[in-house]
Tab-separated table of C-alpha atoms and ligand atoms in Angstrom:
chain	number	residue	atom	x	y	z
T	1	UNK	CA	0.000	0.000	0.000
T	2	UNK	CA	1.267	3.471	-0.891
T	3	UNK	CA	-0.493	6.535	0.515
T	4	UNK	CA	-0.473	10.055	-0.898
T	5	UNK	CA	-0.789	12.550	1.937
T	6	UNK	CA	-1.897	15.833	0.429
T	7	UNK	CA	-1.475	18.976	2.528
T	8	UNK	CA	-0.858	22.663	1.960
T	9	UNK	CA	-1.525	24.852	4.996
T	10	UNK	CA	-0.395	25.277	8.599
T	11	UNK	CA	-3.256	23.371	10.264
T	12	UNK	CA	-3.007	20.497	7.803
T	13	UNK	CA	0.689	20.038	8.577
T	14	UNK	CA	-0.079	19.940	12.318
T	15	UNK	CA	-3.062	17.591	12.033
T	16	UNK	CA	-1.500	15.271	9.447
T	17	UNK	CA	1.690	14.926	11.508
T	18	UNK	CA	0.279	12.037	13.627
T	19	UNK	CA	-0.812	10.255	10.426
T	20	UNK	CA	2.667	10.699	8.951
T	21	UNK	CA	4.281	9.430	12.158
T	22	UNK	CA	1.959	6.430	12.189
T	23	UNK	CA	2.895	5.583	8.567
T	24	UNK	CA	6.578	5.690	9.502
T	25	UNK	CA	6.068	3.525	12.602
T	26	UNK	CA	4.175	0.928	10.567
T	27	UNK	CA	6.633	1.057	7.643
T	28	UNK	CA	3.827	1.980	5.254
T	29	UNK	CA	4.944	3.695	2.057
T	30	UNK	CA	3.771	7.297	1.733
T	31	UNK	CA	4.484	10.502	-0.151
T	32	UNK	CA	3.764	13.957	1.183
T	33	UNK	CA	2.379	16.098	-1.625
T	34	UNK	CA	2.468	19.778	-0.632
T	35	UNK	CA	0.364	22.141	-2.713
T	36	UNK	CA	2.277	25.207	-1.540
T	37	UNK	CA	-0.923	27.007	-0.501
T	38	UNK	CA	1.062	28.225	2.501
T	39	UNK	CA	4.678	29.051	1.680
T	40	UNK	CA	6.010	31.687	4.106
T	41	UNK	CA	8.596	30.120	6.438
T	42	UNK	CA	6.494	30.750	9.553
T	43	UNK	CA	3.331	29.274	7.966
T	44	UNK	CA	5.027	26.205	6.489
T	45	UNK	CA	8.666	25.134	6.952
T	46	UNK	CA	8.729	25.924	10.669
T	47	UNK	CA	6.119	23.182	11.240
T	48	UNK	CA	8.140	20.575	9.331
T	49	UNK	CA	11.121	21.593	11.473
T	50	UNK	CA	9.314	21.595	14.857
T	51	UNK	CA	7.469	18.348	14.147
T	52	UNK	CA	10.516	16.683	12.534
T	53	UNK	CA	8.523	15.680	9.482
T	54	UNK	CA	10.143	14.310	6.328
T	55	UNK	CA	10.332	16.725	3.413
T	56	UNK	CA	7.494	16.698	0.918
T	57	UNK	CA	8.145	14.448	-2.082
T	58	UNK	CA	6.461	17.076	-4.248
T	59	UNK	CA	5.710	20.770	-3.767
T	60	UNK	CA	3.431	22.388	-6.326
T	61	UNK	CA	4.240	25.914	-5.088
T	62	UNK	CA	0.810	27.204	-6.135
T	63	UNK	CA	0.990	30.201	-3.788
T	64	UNK	CA	-1.896	32.607	-3.190
T	65	UNK	CA	-4.717	33.671	-5.506
T	66	UNK	CA	-8.464	33.718	-5.910
T	67	UNK	CA	-10.216	30.537	-4.840
T	68	UNK	CA	-10.769	29.426	-8.425
T	69	UNK	CA	-7.268	30.172	-9.688
T	70	UNK	CA	-5.572	28.647	-6.646
T	71	UNK	CA	-7.715	25.494	-6.697
T	72	UNK	CA	-7.257	25.089	-10.449
T	73	UNK	CA	-3.468	25.250	-10.179
T	74	UNK	CA	-3.560	22.628	-7.443
T	75	UNK	CA	-5.884	20.346	-9.383
T	76	UNK	CA	-3.716	20.447	-12.491
T	77	UNK	CA	-0.565	19.707	-10.521
T	78	UNK	CA	-2.070	16.993	-8.329
T	79	UNK	CA	-3.602	15.160	-11.274
T	80	UNK	CA	-0.246	15.054	-13.050
T	81	UNK	CA	1.596	13.713	-9.995
T	82	UNK	CA	-1.029	11.094	-9.201
T	83	UNK	CA	-1.042	9.902	-12.838
T	84	UNK	CA	2.747	9.671	-13.079
T	85	UNK	CA	3.331	8.275	-9.574
T	86	UNK	CA	0.484	5.870	-8.735
T	87	UNK	CA	-0.771	5.668	-5.138
T	88	UNK	CA	-3.390	3.307	-3.673
T	89	UNK	CA	-5.051	5.878	-1.485
T	90	UNK	CA	-5.151	9.648	-1.145
T	91	UNK	CA	-5.642	11.283	2.252
T	92	UNK	CA	-6.765	14.881	2.725
T	93	UNK	CA	-7.397	16.605	6.057
T	94	UNK	CA	-9.835	19.384	6.956
T	95	UNK	CA	-11.481	21.982	4.777
T	96	UNK	CA	-9.011	24.119	2.825
T	97	UNK	CA	-8.751	24.665	-0.920
T	98	UNK	CA	-5.972	22.061	-0.838
T	99	UNK	CA	-8.545	19.537	0.400
T	100	UNK	CA	-10.993	20.501	-2.342
T	101	UNK	CA	-8.358	20.074	-5.053
T	102	UNK	CA	-7.012	16.836	-3.559
T	103	UNK	CA	-10.491	15.352	-3.314
T	104	UNK	CA	-11.347	16.286	-6.900
T	105	UNK	CA	-8.052	14.972	-8.289
T	106	UNK	CA	-8.285	11.617	-6.487
T	107	UNK	CA	-11.933	10.963	-7.203
T	108	UNK	CA	-11.643	11.826	-10.920
T	109	UNK	CA	-8.739	9.387	-11.191
T	110	UNK	CA	-10.653	6.677	-9.326
T	111	UNK	CA	-8.169	6.537	-6.446
T	112	UNK	CA	-9.547	5.620	-3.019
T	113	UNK	CA	-10.025	8.871	-1.122
T	114	UNK	CA	-9.970	9.240	2.652
T	115	UNK	CA	-11.066	12.430	4.394
T	116	UNK	CA	-9.536	13.002	7.814
T	117	UNK	CA	-11.786	15.228	9.989
T	118	UNK	CA	-14.880	14.407	7.942
T	119	UNK	CA	-18.404	15.513	8.778
T	120	UNK	CA	-17.831	18.938	10.339
T	121	UNK	CA	-20.612	21.394	9.492
T	122	UNK	CA	-21.154	25.047	10.389
T	123	UNK	CA	-24.259	25.077	8.177
T	124	UNK	CA	-22.988	28.423	6.868
T	125	UNK	CA	-22.236	28.266	3.162
T	126	UNK	CA	-20.825	31.798	3.139
T	127	UNK	CA	-17.666	30.191	4.573
T	128	UNK	CA	-15.382	28.865	1.821
T	129	UNK	CA	-14.418	26.026	4.171
T	130	UNK	CA	-18.010	24.767	4.411
T	131	UNK	CA	-18.134	24.302	0.619
T	132	UNK	CA	-14.808	22.459	0.700
T	133	UNK	CA	-15.957	20.147	3.509
T	134	UNK	CA	-19.189	19.229	1.792
T	135	UNK	CA	-17.483	18.442	-1.523
T	136	UNK	CA	-14.702	16.435	0.131
T	137	UNK	CA	-17.161	14.439	2.247
T	138	UNK	CA	-19.329	13.601	-0.732
T	139	UNK	CA	-16.388	12.473	-2.867
T	140	UNK	CA	-14.630	10.435	-0.182
T	141	UNK	CA	-14.761	6.649	0.120
T	142	UNK	CA	-13.427	6.649	3.676
T	143	UNK	CA	-14.785	9.213	6.113
T	144	UNK	CA	-12.697	9.561	9.271
T	145	UNK	CA	-15.103	11.469	11.513
T	146	UNK	CA	-13.572	12.956	14.668
T	147	UNK	CA	-16.733	12.656	16.800
T	148	UNK	CA	-20.133	10.975	16.835
T	149	UNK	CA	-21.707	14.355	16.021
T	150	UNK	CA	-19.612	14.595	12.846
T	151	UNK	CA	-20.533	11.020	11.905
T	152	UNK	CA	-24.226	11.833	12.417
T	153	UNK	CA	-23.888	14.851	10.099
T	154	UNK	CA	-22.537	12.542	7.388
T	155	UNK	CA	-25.375	10.038	7.820
T	156	UNK	CA	-27.940	12.865	7.643
T	157	UNK	CA	-26.518	13.715	4.209
T	158	UNK	CA	-26.873	10.127	3.067
T	159	UNK	CA	-23.242	9.075	3.283
T	160	UNK	CA	-23.161	5.306	3.773
T	161	UNK	CA	-22.482	3.983	7.245
T	162	UNK	CA	-19.993	1.478	5.832
T	163	UNK	CA	-17.588	4.288	4.878
T	164	UNK	CA	-17.711	6.155	8.197
T	165	UNK	CA	-15.311	5.541	11.089
T	166	UNK	CA	-15.265	7.633	14.273
T	167	UNK	CA	-11.568	8.088	14.994
T	168	UNK	CA	-11.225	11.085	17.307
T	169	UNK	CA	-9.386	14.138	16.007
T	170	UNK	CA	-5.692	13.887	15.158
T	171	UNK	CA	-5.283	17.294	16.821
T	172	UNK	CA	-5.373	15.442	20.177
T	173	UNK	CA	-2.539	13.159	19.034
T	174	UNK	CA	-0.562	16.245	18.001
T	175	UNK	CA	-1.103	18.006	21.337
T	176	UNK	CA	-0.171	14.913	23.358
T	177	UNK	CA	2.849	14.097	21.191
T	178	UNK	CA	4.228	17.635	21.326
T	179	UNK	CA	3.263	19.451	24.524
T	180	UNK	CA	5.952	17.878	26.697
T	181	UNK	CA	8.571	18.484	23.987
T	182	UNK	CA	7.407	22.099	23.726
T	183	UNK	CA	7.587	22.508	27.515
T	184	UNK	CA	11.342	21.748	27.554
T	185	UNK	CA	12.007	25.315	26.440
T	186	UNK	CA	9.850	27.869	28.226
T	187	UNK	CA	11.929	30.870	27.163
T	188	UNK	CA	9.021	32.237	25.095
T	189	UNK	CA	7.508	33.690	28.297
T	190	UNK	CA	10.613	35.636	29.298
T	191	UNK	CA	11.325	36.561	25.682
T	192	UNK	CA	7.871	38.129	25.441
T	193	UNK	CA	8.037	39.528	28.995
T	194	UNK	CA	4.780	37.880	30.101
T	195	UNK	CA	3.944	35.777	33.142
T	196	UNK	CA	2.264	32.403	32.699
T	197	UNK	CA	-1.504	32.721	33.148
T	198	UNK	CA	-1.380	36.511	32.952
T	199	UNK	CA	-2.038	37.312	29.312
T	200	UNK	CA	-4.736	36.864	26.708
T	201	UNK	CA	-3.831	35.106	23.447
T	202	UNK	CA	-5.590	36.102	20.225
T	203	UNK	CA	-5.738	34.801	16.671
T	204	UNK	CA	-8.103	35.799	13.853
T	205	UNK	CA	-7.826	35.078	10.166
T	206	UNK	CA	-11.197	33.901	8.777
T	207	UNK	CA	-11.941	35.456	5.410
T	208	UNK	CA	-15.460	36.490	6.476
T	209	UNK	CA	-13.981	38.257	9.524
T	210	UNK	CA	-10.803	39.937	8.392
T	211	UNK	CA	-11.706	40.783	4.785
T	212	UNK	CA	-14.635	42.889	6.090
T	213	UNK	CA	-13.623	46.207	7.618
T	214	UNK	CA	-16.511	46.261	10.090
T	215	UNK	CA	-15.799	42.764	11.426
T	216	UNK	CA	-12.036	43.305	11.659
T	217	UNK	CA	-12.542	46.613	13.513
T	218	UNK	CA	-15.039	44.927	15.841
T	219	UNK	CA	-12.526	42.196	16.686
T	220	UNK	CA	-9.738	44.704	17.428
T	221	UNK	CA	-12.058	46.853	19.590
T	222	UNK	CA	-13.279	43.747	21.426
T	223	UNK	CA	-9.704	42.664	22.156
T	224	UNK	CA	-8.945	46.169	23.429
T	225	UNK	CA	-11.937	46.047	25.801
T	226	UNK	CA	-10.881	42.641	27.152
T	227	UNK	CA	-7.313	43.805	27.730
T	228	UNK	CA	-8.459	46.924	29.633
T	229	UNK	CA	-11.046	45.056	31.717
T	230	UNK	CA	-8.688	42.195	32.663
T	231	UNK	CA	-5.621	44.414	33.042
T	232	UNK	CA	-3.409	41.963	31.137
T	233	UNK	CA	-1.440	42.218	27.891
T	234	UNK	CA	-2.787	40.747	24.674
T	235	UNK	CA	-0.490	38.651	22.471
T	236	UNK	CA	-1.617	38.405	18.882
T	237	UNK	CA	0.521	36.313	16.493
T	238	UNK	CA	-0.931	37.669	13.304
T	239	UNK	CA	-1.850	35.623	10.241
T	240	UNK	CA	-0.471	37.093	6.972
T	241	UNK	CA	-4.004	37.541	5.585
T	242	UNK	CA	-4.964	39.678	8.593
T	243	UNK	CA	-1.749	41.691	8.473
T	244	UNK	CA	-2.443	42.445	4.827
T	245	UNK	CA	-6.052	43.489	5.532
T	246	UNK	CA	-5.152	45.743	8.504
T	247	UNK	CA	-2.830	47.588	6.102
T	248	UNK	CA	-5.423	47.602	3.329
T	249	UNK	CA	-8.146	49.106	5.560
T	250	UNK	CA	-5.614	51.349	7.307
T	251	UNK	CA	-6.982	50.306	10.723
T	252	UNK	CA	-5.211	51.447	13.893
T	253	UNK	CA	-4.266	48.516	16.144
T	254	UNK	CA	-4.958	49.365	19.843
T	255	UNK	CA	-1.746	50.138	21.778
T	256	UNK	CA	-2.182	47.319	24.320
T	257	UNK	CA	-2.359	44.659	21.585
T	258	UNK	CA	1.068	43.167	20.836
T	259	UNK	CA	1.209	42.003	17.266
T	260	UNK	CA	3.712	39.170	16.752
T	261	UNK	CA	4.810	37.243	13.695
T	262	UNK	CA	3.046	33.858	13.378
T	263	UNK	CA	4.684	31.530	15.911
T	264	UNK	CA	6.079	28.026	15.541
T	265	UNK	CA	3.926	25.190	16.845
T	266	UNK	CA	5.858	24.588	20.058
T	267	UNK	CA	5.873	28.238	21.110
T	268	UNK	CA	2.221	28.643	20.211
T	269	UNK	CA	1.165	25.485	22.056
T	270	UNK	CA	2.933	26.694	25.218
T	271	UNK	CA	1.281	30.116	25.008
T	272	UNK	CA	-2.101	28.483	24.431
T	273	UNK	CA	-1.691	26.086	27.376
T	274	UNK	CA	-0.796	28.894	29.808
T	275	UNK	CA	-3.119	31.663	28.597
T	276	UNK	CA	-5.740	33.103	30.924
T	277	UNK	CA	-8.050	33.172	27.938
T	278	UNK	CA	-7.925	32.679	24.169
T	279	UNK	CA	-9.926	34.767	21.699
T	280	UNK	CA	-9.971	33.244	18.225
T	281	UNK	CA	-11.836	32.487	15.028
T	282	UNK	CA	-9.610	29.480	14.211
T	283	UNK	CA	-11.026	25.979	13.967
T	284	UNK	CA	-7.985	24.129	15.263
T	285	UNK	CA	-7.452	26.556	18.127
T	286	UNK	CA	-11.020	26.043	19.409
T	287	UNK	CA	-10.162	22.332	19.594
T	288	UNK	CA	-6.707	22.773	21.126
T	289	UNK	CA	-8.053	25.085	23.859
T	290	UNK	CA	-10.720	22.536	24.689
T	291	UNK	CA	-8.050	19.824	24.987
T	292	UNK	CA	-5.676	22.040	27.008
T	293	UNK	CA	-8.505	23.290	29.273
T	294	UNK	CA	-7.885	26.898	28.334
T	295	UNK	CA	-11.088	28.973	28.161
T	296	UNK	CA	-11.916	30.028	24.606
T	297	UNK	CA	-14.102	32.750	23.104
T	298	UNK	CA	-14.823	32.218	19.422
T	299	UNK	CA	-15.272	35.433	17.459
T	300	UNK	CA	-17.785	33.932	15.049
T	301	UNK	CA	-21.558	33.477	14.965
T	302	UNK	CA	-21.368	29.729	14.397
T	303	UNK	CA	-18.942	26.860	14.714
T	304	UNK	CA	-18.455	23.481	13.077
T	305	UNK	CA	-16.989	22.374	16.425
T	306	UNK	CA	-20.180	22.435	18.605
T	307	UNK	CA	-18.632	19.838	20.927
T	308	UNK	CA	-16.371	22.563	22.370
T	309	UNK	CA	-19.441	24.573	23.386
T	310	UNK	CA	-21.440	21.575	24.581
T	311	UNK	CA	-18.721	20.545	27.049
T	312	UNK	CA	-18.350	24.124	28.317
T	313	UNK	CA	-14.918	25.043	26.931
T	314	UNK	CA	-15.983	27.655	24.390
T	315	UNK	CA	-18.596	30.353	23.714
T	316	UNK	CA	-19.559	32.106	20.493
T	317	UNK	CA	-19.320	35.896	20.526
T	318	UNK	CA	-19.359	37.060	16.904
T	319	UNK	CA	-17.400	40.228	16.160
T	320	UNK	CA	-19.315	42.799	18.220
T	321	UNK	CA	-16.891	44.348	20.781
T	322	UNK	CA	-19.390	44.228	23.663
T	323	UNK	CA	-20.258	40.595	22.934
T	324	UNK	CA	-16.549	39.673	22.842
T	325	UNK	CA	-16.066	41.262	26.288
T	326	UNK	CA	-19.175	39.520	27.676
T	327	UNK	CA	-17.986	36.174	26.313
T	328	UNK	CA	-14.558	36.743	27.855
T	329	UNK	CA	-16.077	37.471	31.286
T	330	UNK	CA	-18.224	34.322	31.108
T	331	UNK	CA	-15.343	32.060	30.133
T	332	UNK	CA	-12.923	33.649	32.616
T	333	UNK	CA	-15.173	32.586	35.505
T	334	UNK	CA	-15.914	29.094	34.215
T	335	UNK	CA	-14.236	26.212	36.080
T	336	UNK	CA	-11.790	24.422	33.800
T	337	UNK	CA	-13.324	21.024	34.431
T	338	UNK	CA	-14.753	20.088	31.049
T	339	UNK	CA	-13.963	16.814	29.272
T	340	UNK	CA	-12.039	16.677	26.004
T	341	UNK	CA	-14.596	15.569	23.383
T	342	UNK	CA	-12.053	14.851	20.611
T	343	UNK	CA	-10.751	11.419	21.562
T	344	UNK	CA	-7.822	9.674	23.185
T	345	UNK	CA	-4.915	10.830	21.021
T	346	UNK	CA	-4.697	7.603	19.012
T	347	UNK	CA	-6.588	8.814	15.951
T	348	UNK	CA	-3.611	8.615	13.589
T	349	UNK	CA	-3.039	4.957	14.453
T	350	UNK	CA	-6.759	4.203	14.182
T	351	UNK	CA	-6.837	5.678	10.663
T	352	UNK	CA	-3.769	3.738	9.535
T	353	UNK	CA	-4.997	0.477	11.053
T	354	UNK	CA	-8.288	0.883	9.216
T	355	UNK	CA	-6.488	1.563	5.928
T	356	UNK	CA	-4.320	-1.523	6.402
T	357	UNK	CA	-7.333	-3.682	7.212
T	358	UNK	CA	-9.562	-2.448	4.395
T	359	UNK	CA	-7.050	-1.974	1.584
T	360	UNK	CA	-4.654	-4.849	1.963
T	361	UNK	CA	-7.152	-7.692	2.354
D	401	UD1	C1	-6.394	29.107	4.516
D	401	UD1	C2	-7.674	28.274	4.486
D	401	UD1	C3	-8.358	28.351	5.829
D	401	UD1	C4	-7.422	27.968	6.967
D	401	UD1	C5	-6.140	28.793	6.883
D	401	UD1	C6	-5.161	28.297	7.919
D	401	UD1	C7	-8.898	28.116	2.357
D	401	UD1	C8	-10.063	28.575	1.618
D	401	UD1	N1	-8.600	28.790	3.497
D	401	UD1	O1	-6.767	30.454	4.722
D	401	UD1	O2	-9.465	27.456	5.856
D	401	UD1	O3	-8.076	28.202	8.191
D	401	UD1	O4	-5.558	28.654	5.579
D	401	UD1	O5	-4.256	29.282	8.291
D	401	UD1	O6	-8.242	27.197	1.958
D	401	UD1	N2	-0.207	34.412	2.789
D	401	UD1	C9	1.122	34.639	3.027
D	401	UD1	N3	1.940	33.560	3.235
D	401	UD1	C10	1.500	32.301	3.213
D	401	UD1	C11	0.153	32.058	2.949
D	401	UD1	C12	-0.695	33.133	2.751
D	401	UD1	O7	1.584	35.777	3.060
D	401	UD1	O8	2.300	31.372	3.420
D	401	UD1	C13	-1.127	35.560	2.611
D	401	UD1	C14	-1.356	35.957	1.152
D	401	UD1	O9	-1.509	37.344	1.137
D	401	UD1	C15	-2.698	35.296	0.848
D	401	UD1	C16	-3.416	35.325	2.173
D	401	UD1	O10	-2.406	35.193	3.157
D	401	UD1	O11	-3.390	35.965	-0.154
D	401	UD1	C17	-4.452	34.238	2.343
D	401	UD1	O12	-3.899	32.950	2.113
D	401	UD1	P1	-4.810	31.711	1.648
D	401	UD1	O13	-4.038	30.460	1.656
D	401	UD1	O14	-5.561	32.066	0.424
D	401	UD1	O15	-5.928	31.638	2.758
D	401	UD1	P2	-5.794	31.634	4.338
D	401	UD1	O16	-6.442	32.877	4.854
D	401	UD1	O17	-4.399	31.350	4.732
D	402	UDP	N1	-0.668	27.905	15.217
D	402	UDP	C1	0.707	28.083	15.379
D	402	UDP	N2	1.199	29.359	15.428
D	402	UDP	C2	0.402	30.459	15.372
D	402	UDP	C3	-0.991	30.256	15.216
D	402	UDP	C4	-1.484	28.973	15.140
D	402	UDP	O1	1.450	27.109	15.471
D	402	UDP	O2	0.917	31.580	15.435
D	402	UDP	C5	-1.196	26.527	15.092
D	402	UDP	C6	-2.215	26.150	16.138
D	402	UDP	O3	-1.595	25.584	17.271
D	402	UDP	C7	-3.092	25.140	15.394
D	402	UDP	C8	-3.030	25.622	13.950
D	402	UDP	O4	-1.893	26.462	13.855
D	402	UDP	O5	-2.524	23.845	15.451
D	402	UDP	C9	-4.283	26.374	13.593
D	402	UDP	O6	-4.126	26.978	12.360
D	402	UDP	P1	-5.060	28.137	11.828
D	402	UDP	O7	-5.695	28.834	12.958
D	402	UDP	O8	-4.255	28.945	10.879
D	402	UDP	O9	-6.134	27.332	10.937
D	402	UDP	P2	-7.563	26.693	11.205
D	402	UDP	O10	-7.428	25.688	12.288
D	402	UDP	O11	-8.510	27.800	11.538
D	402	UDP	O12	-7.911	26.096	9.900
């Protein structure tokens, strides 16, 4: 069996890393095919370095562009590679344009397609990710759903039970595999001049948030309110999309918000684990906070990760400044006693075992 692992962005590298490690442990042949959707050192190479991943066998270097142009470049490149270098199965993870292109390429070529993190739904089709998830789930032969809720979403859409396996989310594997390694070097706190537990950590990069002036301003004002009310500094490792849009809209960043370059996985994981509170619109960070028992406020009106809210680790606040502050106050007082709903950290192995059982017999 030879597996093509298609990835292209920061969260895919993190969440595919347990799958890659499991392939290596089991001596299963695999190729990493990188689309090059993310390419800046701090959005790409730094994760291969931190996670000690093998280099990609191929990198399409598609770079940035409109959704159509970017996806088309990926599709053309992926089809060529998969035709010239046959693989038995293609794995994609999550909901990016890389996933959309990978799913299309594999299914058109009749290659078995597995979707890791299948079945998530925000039920908001204005999000590009929701379109990508739906297409990938409906083209996939093997649906690796992280939770029972995700599996139920797939069944509701008529996906056959025989193709669905509840695996847990590989993000748990990644946190467990890396937190103790990350904790060996705690110099990030002194380097940033913050005390553990005494800062708020922020990320925001969703297209529907940061490409709209009103929403981006609301987020920055909300962060400012939280910082003043709590009397703690705000650390904001800024995504390149958001940096670009702050410049484009010429928005003033509040003085108490410390903008940082995007951080490596180890440094970010440590900051997340020790934050008083996290404000975010990221999918993966909602999950990681829930696992790390760090209170999270999600600056969106919906989430495809309802489990984080159901267990009590997360609230939705949208982008209104007052609602962000209210959400922060609620989560700050909440006891950190919730259960992790995303599995036992053995999802990568479960996925590989299933592939070995179903494809080699
Ligand atoms: C993409 C995914 C999103 C995911 C996010 C993870 C889609 C539709 N979106 O969003 O689901 O949550 O990745 O971070 O696939 N840029 C750089 N360097 C890079 C990459 C991007 O400077 O390495 C800048 C470019 O100006 C680019 C912009 O960021 O235009 C957006 O990049 P893009 O990959 O299109 O989308 P993301 O916002 O990163
Ligand atoms: N992350 C990181 N450095 C940062 C911000 C995020 O290492 O400065 C990691 C984070 O721990 C998580 C992943 O990147 O594993 C989330 O990526 P992102 O928020 O870009 O994407 P999403 O999960 O929303 O698709």
